[in-house]
Amino acid sequence: MTIQSAEEEIDRTLGKRIISFARSPLFQGDAQVLHPPNPYRRMLVPDALAEGDFDRPPAAGEWAAHRSLSAHRLLGTFYEADTVLLPEQGLAPLHADFDLFYGSELRELRESSVSALERFAFACLDDAVDVSGAATPEVLDAYFQHVVAEAENGPSPALAAIAAARDRESAADLYLVQLALDGLTEASAMSRNLAGAYGPEQSALFKIFIDEFGYGVYDAKHTTIFAKMLRSRAMATHVHAYWNFYLAGPLATNNYYYYLSRDHAKFFRYAGAVTYAEAVFAPAFVEMVKVFRDIFGDNVDLHYCDEHAHIDEHHGRITREEVLLALAARHGPRVVPELMRGVAEARLIGGWFEDDTAAQIRWSDDLPRHRDLAGTVRLGPEPRRVALTPDSPFGTRSHDDSMVLEVERGEAELITTPTGPPERLARGDAVLIPAGRLYGVRSTAAACDYLLHAVTPDG
Amino acid sequence: MARVIVMDLSRHNTVLVGHDRYFVLHTEGRALLVLDRCPHRGGPLSLARRTPDGRRLSCPWHGTKVGVAAVKRTSLPMVRSGDEAVVVLPDGDDEGGEPISVIRKEVLANLPPDAPCAAESAGEAAGAVGAGEVARR
């Protein structure tokens, strides 16, 4: 191989292409913690992205790896670039960003990367889920009803973490933000499976879609009533104000439905996944209403949750009877394993949403103890130094392994939730950041240096 | 009435359903729950050894060679998520009233053809009965 062809090979690697994409001016972030009302700009933390080994997909047990977060931020951006995003205030001041976001340069990078990035991000599902044995429509329904009953009877780890938090309001807001990822663009992935010709099952899916879209009435559209819920909490409602706070699990969950609906070879898997999701939404929203009412009383607009608690009873029935079982009956046993696989994957990835959100709530709610823990662990040599000023772009990230963050110079704020008070760190202060937890640091002094110490395994 | 059981594959490798027994066969990177009965005279295929080419099981009773492909066709519907397996059992004769248990036992059929038996059995309590979670619908 010549030097030139070797360089061309490197340029063709996934890592190189996605770093080229992330280095677009749209994805550099700014000094603000929340993103402005500009759907084209979102912080992809290109420097942290460059750390990831994109030749090594996260395995089933590595879902919390930082490269998983990076990959799902990118994939979410790729997928949303295939939808129409326009700012509520009008495009006039943002037309240059619109041109760049949808322009040929980024589109070519997306199109040349998306399949490899999907394989990278979702390869863990291939290892984690397997469907075997003779599958019939009856087996499919028995399995489906079993896992749905299990979900209905089991507690939501995220809602349990909110209820147990010291700062329940911030914990509840963090949960809302995870829902906002889908809630502000709801049913966009589903829309990809509406086209074509596949009989009565297509019409059944369309019935669900028109509910999501409020029957053409903007005020009834689910995204509109989701924004109403955010507004009642005095939270921003634009796409994607809280981008920096989307966790890897919720990003992966949202991306999963785009992933299945982008490739129609995975249509039956999509049908299984969406049927599972619709079946477990209704009881989940009933539980969410209880928890949120307990915290906020009448000071929160839960119309969105009430709507889902009601309409998803119907969607659960329609998807099971008129999509899942109808597809199995019409198309025979060969499609049943894919339908079952979709159910199983949706269940697994939904569990990641819950566990990741619960873990972030518990950590961010317990930072004083993690300050104490920082002094008890054994640290590796050669910490990494990060220098910030108040003008440094704000971004969030996680680490594959636990780290201790120590302020060496100046002062900073450790930010771990979208609405909770930041944790003030003075010179010499340190805090333990468990593996997989999301955080950002903002300098509150003219200059701030902090150290990132790896925690040794026996530490 | 369909019956569903949940197995922890890190703890259990065998399901007893009435008089039928199924064991977890590892083949081609997958775990399958297959019938533990030789089609010849009903010998325990879980105690069979692989032929040198790895493609057949040699039944311990009469040495009948049973193709792994044929054994795979007896597998019960199972969805594995990590170590958890949800298994849909065949309808029972008495409306699901048969006793069901989930256990760990010695399985030789998963050993390489030339591996000594003790390699697997040393780490296992052969025949020990575990408490699997059994659900019915």
mmCIF file with all atom_site columns, C-alpha atoms in Angstrom, chain A residues 332-455:
data_model
loop_
_atom_site.group_PDB
_atom_site.id
_atom_site.type_symbol
_atom_site.label_atom_id
_atom_site.label_alt_id
_atom_site.label_comp_id
_atom_site.label_asym_id
_atom_site.label_entity_id
_atom_site.label_seq_id
_atom_site.pdbx_PDB_ins_code
_atom_site.Cartn_x
_atom_site.Cartn_y
_atom_site.Cartn_z
_atom_site.occupancy
_atom_site.B_iso_or_equiv
_atom_site.pdbx_formal_charge
_atom_site.auth_seq_id
_atom_site.auth_comp_id
_atom_site.auth_asym_id
_atom_site.auth_atom_id
_atom_site.pdbx_PDB_model_num
ATOM 1   C CA . GLY A 1 332 ? -46.225 -16.344 8.438  1.00 0.00 ? 332 GLY A CA 1
ATOM 2   C CA . PRO A 1 333 ? -43.764 -17.878 10.890 1.00 0.00 ? 333 PRO A CA 1
ATOM 3   C CA . ARG A 1 334 ? -40.678 -16.546 9.134  1.00 0.00 ? 334 ARG A CA 1
ATOM 4   C CA . VAL A 1 335 ? -41.362 -12.973 10.294 1.00 0.00 ? 335 VAL A CA 1
ATOM 5   C CA . VAL A 1 336 ? -42.173 -13.973 13.879 1.00 0.00 ? 336 VAL A CA 1
ATOM 6   C CA . PRO A 1 337 ? -38.560 -14.113 15.148 1.00 0.00 ? 337 PRO A CA 1
ATOM 7   C CA . GLU A 1 338 ? -37.982 -10.565 13.883 1.00 0.00 ? 338 GLU A CA 1
ATOM 8   C CA . LEU A 1 339 ? -41.181 -9.360  15.551 1.00 0.00 ? 339 LEU A CA 1
ATOM 9   C CA . MET A 1 340 ? -40.054 -11.028 18.794 1.00 0.00 ? 340 MET A CA 1
ATOM 10  C CA . ARG A 1 341 ? -36.588 -9.580  18.442 1.00 0.00 ? 341 ARG A CA 1
ATOM 11  C CA . GLY A 1 342 ? -38.075 -6.092  18.165 1.00 0.00 ? 342 GLY A CA 1
ATOM 12  C CA . VAL A 1 343 ? -40.040 -6.637  21.352 1.00 0.00 ? 343 VAL A CA 1
ATOM 13  C CA . ALA A 1 344 ? -36.939 -7.923  23.146 1.00 0.00 ? 344 ALA A CA 1
ATOM 14  C CA . GLU A 1 345 ? -34.674 -5.114  21.923 1.00 0.00 ? 345 GLU A CA 1
ATOM 15  C CA . ALA A 1 346 ? -37.204 -2.413  22.795 1.00 0.00 ? 346 ALA A CA 1
ATOM 16  C CA . ARG A 1 347 ? -37.506 -3.915  26.259 1.00 0.00 ? 347 ARG A CA 1
ATOM 17  C CA . LEU A 1 348 ? -33.734 -4.024  26.687 1.00 0.00 ? 348 LEU A CA 1
ATOM 18  C CA . ILE A 1 349 ? -33.069 -0.536  25.406 1.00 0.00 ? 349 ILE A CA 1
ATOM 19  C CA . GLY A 1 350 ? -35.983 0.854   27.395 1.00 0.00 ? 350 GLY A CA 1
ATOM 20  C CA . GLY A 1 351 ? -34.319 -0.614  30.450 1.00 0.00 ? 351 GLY A CA 1
ATOM 21  C CA . TRP A 1 352 ? -31.149 1.273   29.567 1.00 0.00 ? 352 TRP A CA 1
ATOM 22  C CA . PHE A 1 353 ? -33.177 4.516   29.377 1.00 0.00 ? 353 PHE A CA 1
ATOM 23  C CA . GLU A 1 354 ? -34.497 3.850   32.859 1.00 0.00 ? 354 GLU A CA 1
ATOM 24  C CA . ASP A 1 355 ? -31.239 2.715   34.438 1.00 0.00 ? 355 ASP A CA 1
ATOM 25  C CA . ASP A 1 356 ? -29.149 5.515   32.951 1.00 0.00 ? 356 ASP A CA 1
ATOM 26  C CA . THR A 1 357 ? -31.635 8.168   34.009 1.00 0.00 ? 357 THR A CA 1
ATOM 27  C CA . ALA A 1 358 ? -31.940 6.700   37.502 1.00 0.00 ? 358 ALA A CA 1
ATOM 28  C CA . ALA A 1 359 ? -28.154 6.572   37.908 1.00 0.00 ? 359 ALA A CA 1
ATOM 29  C CA . GLN A 1 360 ? -27.763 10.199  36.814 1.00 0.00 ? 360 GLN A CA 1
ATOM 30  C CA . ILE A 1 361 ? -30.491 11.315  39.232 1.00 0.00 ? 361 ILE A CA 1
ATOM 31  C CA . ARG A 1 362 ? -28.919 9.442   42.140 1.00 0.00 ? 362 ARG A CA 1
ATOM 32  C CA . TRP A 1 363 ? -25.420 10.799  41.443 1.00 0.00 ? 363 TRP A CA 1
ATOM 33  C CA . SER A 1 364 ? -26.401 14.397  40.830 1.00 0.00 ? 364 SER A CA 1
ATOM 34  C CA . ASP A 1 365 ? -28.555 14.308  43.957 1.00 0.00 ? 365 ASP A CA 1
ATOM 35  C CA . ASP A 1 366 ? -25.706 13.032  46.092 1.00 0.00 ? 366 ASP A CA 1
ATOM 36  C CA . LEU A 1 367 ? -22.688 15.160  45.142 1.00 0.00 ? 367 LEU A CA 1
ATOM 37  C CA . PRO A 1 368 ? -21.595 15.939  48.732 1.00 0.00 ? 368 PRO A CA 1
ATOM 38  C CA . ARG A 1 369 ? -20.980 12.236  49.298 1.00 0.00 ? 369 ARG A CA 1
ATOM 39  C CA . HIS A 1 370 ? -19.070 12.014  46.031 1.00 0.00 ? 370 HIS A CA 1
ATOM 40  C CA . ARG A 1 371 ? -16.860 14.851  47.255 1.00 0.00 ? 371 ARG A CA 1
ATOM 41  C CA . ASP A 1 372 ? -16.080 12.693  50.274 1.00 0.00 ? 372 ASP A CA 1
ATOM 42  C CA . LEU A 1 373 ? -15.534 9.627   48.133 1.00 0.00 ? 373 LEU A CA 1
ATOM 43  C CA . ALA A 1 374 ? -13.008 11.519  46.004 1.00 0.00 ? 374 ALA A CA 1
ATOM 44  C CA . GLY A 1 375 ? -10.702 11.539  49.007 1.00 0.00 ? 375 GLY A CA 1
ATOM 45  C CA . THR A 1 376 ? -10.989 7.820   49.634 1.00 0.00 ? 376 THR A CA 1
ATOM 46  C CA . VAL A 1 377 ? -10.091 6.351   46.236 1.00 0.00 ? 377 VAL A CA 1
ATOM 47  C CA . ARG A 1 378 ? -6.652  5.594   44.856 1.00 0.00 ? 378 ARG A CA 1
ATOM 48  C CA . LEU A 1 379 ? -5.698  7.752   41.890 1.00 0.00 ? 379 LEU A CA 1
ATOM 49  C CA . GLY A 1 380 ? -3.656  6.810   38.874 1.00 0.00 ? 380 GLY A CA 1
ATOM 50  C CA . PRO A 1 381 ? -0.572  8.745   37.775 1.00 0.00 ? 381 PRO A CA 1
ATOM 51  C CA . GLU A 1 382 ? -0.484  11.603  35.287 1.00 0.00 ? 382 GLU A CA 1
ATOM 52  C CA . PRO A 1 383 ? -3.847  13.290  35.488 1.00 0.00 ? 383 PRO A CA 1
ATOM 53  C CA . ARG A 1 384 ? -5.169  15.115  32.469 1.00 0.00 ? 384 ARG A CA 1
ATOM 54  C CA . ARG A 1 385 ? -5.310  18.928  32.799 1.00 0.00 ? 385 ARG A CA 1
ATOM 55  C CA . VAL A 1 386 ? -8.203  20.907  31.323 1.00 0.00 ? 386 VAL A CA 1
ATOM 56  C CA . ALA A 1 387 ? -8.043  24.697  31.079 1.00 0.00 ? 387 ALA A CA 1
ATOM 57  C CA . LEU A 1 388 ? -11.196 26.798  30.929 1.00 0.00 ? 388 LEU A CA 1
ATOM 58  C CA . THR A 1 389 ? -12.209 30.426  30.816 1.00 0.00 ? 389 THR A CA 1
ATOM 59  C CA . PRO A 1 390 ? -15.736 31.800  31.206 1.00 0.00 ? 390 PRO A CA 1
ATOM 60  C CA . ASP A 1 391 ? -15.881 31.992  27.403 1.00 0.00 ? 391 ASP A CA 1
ATOM 61  C CA . SER A 1 392 ? -14.974 28.352  26.821 1.00 0.00 ? 392 SER A CA 1
ATOM 62  C CA . PRO A 1 393 ? -17.658 26.393  24.979 1.00 0.00 ? 393 PRO A CA 1
ATOM 63  C CA . PHE A 1 394 ? -19.792 24.440  27.422 1.00 0.00 ? 394 PHE A CA 1
ATOM 64  C CA . GLY A 1 395 ? -20.196 20.758  26.745 1.00 0.00 ? 395 GLY A CA 1
ATOM 65  C CA . THR A 1 396 ? -20.964 17.649  28.712 1.00 0.00 ? 396 THR A CA 1
ATOM 66  C CA . ARG A 1 397 ? -19.334 14.253  28.585 1.00 0.00 ? 397 ARG A CA 1
ATOM 67  C CA . SER A 1 398 ? -18.834 11.055  30.511 1.00 0.00 ? 398 SER A CA 1
ATOM 68  C CA . HIS A 1 399 ? -15.919 8.682   31.046 1.00 0.00 ? 399 HIS A CA 1
ATOM 69  C CA . ASP A 1 400 ? -15.568 4.933   30.562 1.00 0.00 ? 400 ASP A CA 1
ATOM 70  C CA . ASP A 1 401 ? -14.125 4.575   34.061 1.00 0.00 ? 401 ASP A CA 1
ATOM 71  C CA . SER A 1 402 ? -14.582 6.448   37.317 1.00 0.00 ? 402 SER A CA 1
ATOM 72  C CA . MET A 1 403 ? -12.575 9.666   37.565 1.00 0.00 ? 403 MET A CA 1
ATOM 73  C CA . VAL A 1 404 ? -11.816 12.264  40.204 1.00 0.00 ? 404 VAL A CA 1
ATOM 74  C CA . LEU A 1 405 ? -12.180 15.848  39.068 1.00 0.00 ? 405 LEU A CA 1
ATOM 75  C CA . GLU A 1 406 ? -10.010 18.240  41.084 1.00 0.00 ? 406 GLU A CA 1
ATOM 76  C CA . VAL A 1 407 ? -9.873  22.011  40.661 1.00 0.00 ? 407 VAL A CA 1
ATOM 77  C CA . GLU A 1 408 ? -6.231  23.039  40.488 1.00 0.00 ? 408 GLU A CA 1
ATOM 78  C CA . ARG A 1 409 ? -6.626  26.752  39.818 1.00 0.00 ? 409 ARG A CA 1
ATOM 79  C CA . GLY A 1 410 ? -9.511  29.183  39.940 1.00 0.00 ? 410 GLY A CA 1
ATOM 80  C CA . GLU A 1 411 ? -13.134 28.219  40.592 1.00 0.00 ? 411 GLU A CA 1
ATOM 81  C CA . ALA A 1 412 ? -15.697 26.292  38.638 1.00 0.00 ? 412 ALA A CA 1
ATOM 82  C CA . GLU A 1 413 ? -19.229 24.976  38.584 1.00 0.00 ? 413 GLU A CA 1
ATOM 83  C CA . LEU A 1 414 ? -19.866 21.294  38.094 1.00 0.00 ? 414 LEU A CA 1
ATOM 84  C CA . ILE A 1 415 ? -23.147 20.952  36.209 1.00 0.00 ? 415 ILE A CA 1
ATOM 85  C CA . THR A 1 416 ? -24.904 17.599  36.244 1.00 0.00 ? 416 THR A CA 1
ATOM 86  C CA . THR A 1 417 ? -28.597 18.473  35.834 1.00 0.00 ? 417 THR A CA 1
ATOM 87  C CA . PRO A 1 418 ? -30.473 20.819  33.512 1.00 0.00 ? 418 PRO A CA 1
ATOM 88  C CA . THR A 1 419 ? -32.228 22.837  36.217 1.00 0.00 ? 419 THR A CA 1
ATOM 89  C CA . GLY A 1 420 ? -30.616 21.987  39.549 1.00 0.00 ? 420 GLY A CA 1
ATOM 90  C CA . PRO A 1 421 ? -28.128 24.275  41.289 1.00 0.00 ? 421 PRO A CA 1
ATOM 91  C CA . PRO A 1 422 ? -24.558 23.811  40.023 1.00 0.00 ? 422 PRO A CA 1
ATOM 92  C CA . GLU A 1 423 ? -22.009 22.383  42.426 1.00 0.00 ? 423 GLU A CA 1
ATOM 93  C CA . ARG A 1 424 ? -19.476 25.096  43.207 1.00 0.00 ? 424 ARG A CA 1
ATOM 94  C CA . LEU A 1 425 ? -15.896 23.895  43.251 1.00 0.00 ? 425 LEU A CA 1
ATOM 95  C CA . ALA A 1 426 ? -13.107 26.038  44.702 1.00 0.00 ? 426 ALA A CA 1
ATOM 96  C CA . ARG A 1 427 ? -9.382  25.477  44.264 1.00 0.00 ? 427 ARG A CA 1
ATOM 97  C CA . GLY A 1 428 ? -8.471  22.100  45.783 1.00 0.00 ? 428 GLY A CA 1
ATOM 98  C CA . ASP A 1 429 ? -12.038 20.761  45.737 1.00 0.00 ? 429 ASP A CA 1
ATOM 99  C CA . ALA A 1 430 ? -12.508 17.313  44.225 1.00 0.00 ? 430 ALA A CA 1
ATOM 100 C CA . VAL A 1 431 ? -15.473 15.126  43.330 1.00 0.00 ? 431 VAL A CA 1
ATOM 101 C CA . LEU A 1 432 ? -15.801 11.530  42.195 1.00 0.00 ? 432 LEU A CA 1
ATOM 102 C CA . ILE A 1 433 ? -17.410 11.105  38.780 1.00 0.00 ? 433 ILE A CA 1
ATOM 103 C CA . PRO A 1 434 ? -18.590 7.508   38.435 1.00 0.00 ? 434 PRO A CA 1
ATOM 104 C CA . ALA A 1 435 ? -18.160 5.772   35.086 1.00 0.00 ? 435 ALA A CA 1
ATOM 105 C CA . GLY A 1 436 ? -20.834 6.744   32.613 1.00 0.00 ? 436 GLY A CA 1
ATOM 106 C CA . ARG A 1 437 ? -22.139 9.795   34.504 1.00 0.00 ? 437 ARG A CA 1
ATOM 107 C CA . LEU A 1 438 ? -22.719 12.956  32.487 1.00 0.00 ? 438 LEU A CA 1
ATOM 108 C CA . TYR A 1 439 ? -21.223 16.261  33.596 1.00 0.00 ? 439 TYR A CA 1
ATOM 109 C CA . GLY A 1 440 ? -20.016 19.625  32.365 1.00 0.00 ? 440 GLY A CA 1
ATOM 110 C CA . VAL A 1 441 ? -17.711 22.179  33.934 1.00 0.00 ? 441 VAL A CA 1
ATOM 111 C CA . ARG A 1 442 ? -17.990 25.946  33.660 1.00 0.00 ? 442 ARG A CA 1
ATOM 112 C CA . SER A 1 443 ? -15.301 28.321  34.854 1.00 0.00 ? 443 SER A CA 1
ATOM 113 C CA . THR A 1 444 ? -16.471 31.010  37.262 1.00 0.00 ? 444 THR A CA 1
ATOM 114 C CA . ALA A 1 445 ? -13.022 32.594  37.500 1.00 0.00 ? 445 ALA A CA 1
ATOM 115 C CA . ALA A 1 446 ? -11.064 34.423  34.811 1.00 0.00 ? 446 ALA A CA 1
ATOM 116 C CA . ALA A 1 447 ? -9.144  31.191  34.379 1.00 0.00 ? 447 ALA A CA 1
ATOM 117 C CA . CYS A 1 448 ? -9.688  27.721  35.777 1.00 0.00 ? 448 CYS A CA 1
ATOM 118 C CA . ASP A 1 449 ? -7.636  24.568  35.471 1.00 0.00 ? 449 ASP A CA 1
ATOM 119 C CA . TYR A 1 450 ? -8.942  21.259  36.636 1.00 0.00 ? 450 TYR A CA 1
ATOM 120 C CA . LEU A 1 451 ? -7.366  17.815  36.735 1.00 0.00 ? 451 LEU A CA 1
ATOM 121 C CA . LEU A 1 452 ? -8.984  14.548  35.756 1.00 0.00 ? 452 LEU A CA 1
ATOM 122 C CA . HIS A 1 453 ? -7.481  11.670  37.725 1.00 0.00 ? 453 HIS A CA 1
ATOM 123 C CA . ALA A 1 454 ? -8.244  8.111   36.691 1.00 0.00 ? 454 ALA A CA 1
ATOM 124 C CA . VAL A 1 455 ? -9.373  5.995   39.628 1.00 0.00 ? 455 VAL A CA 1
#
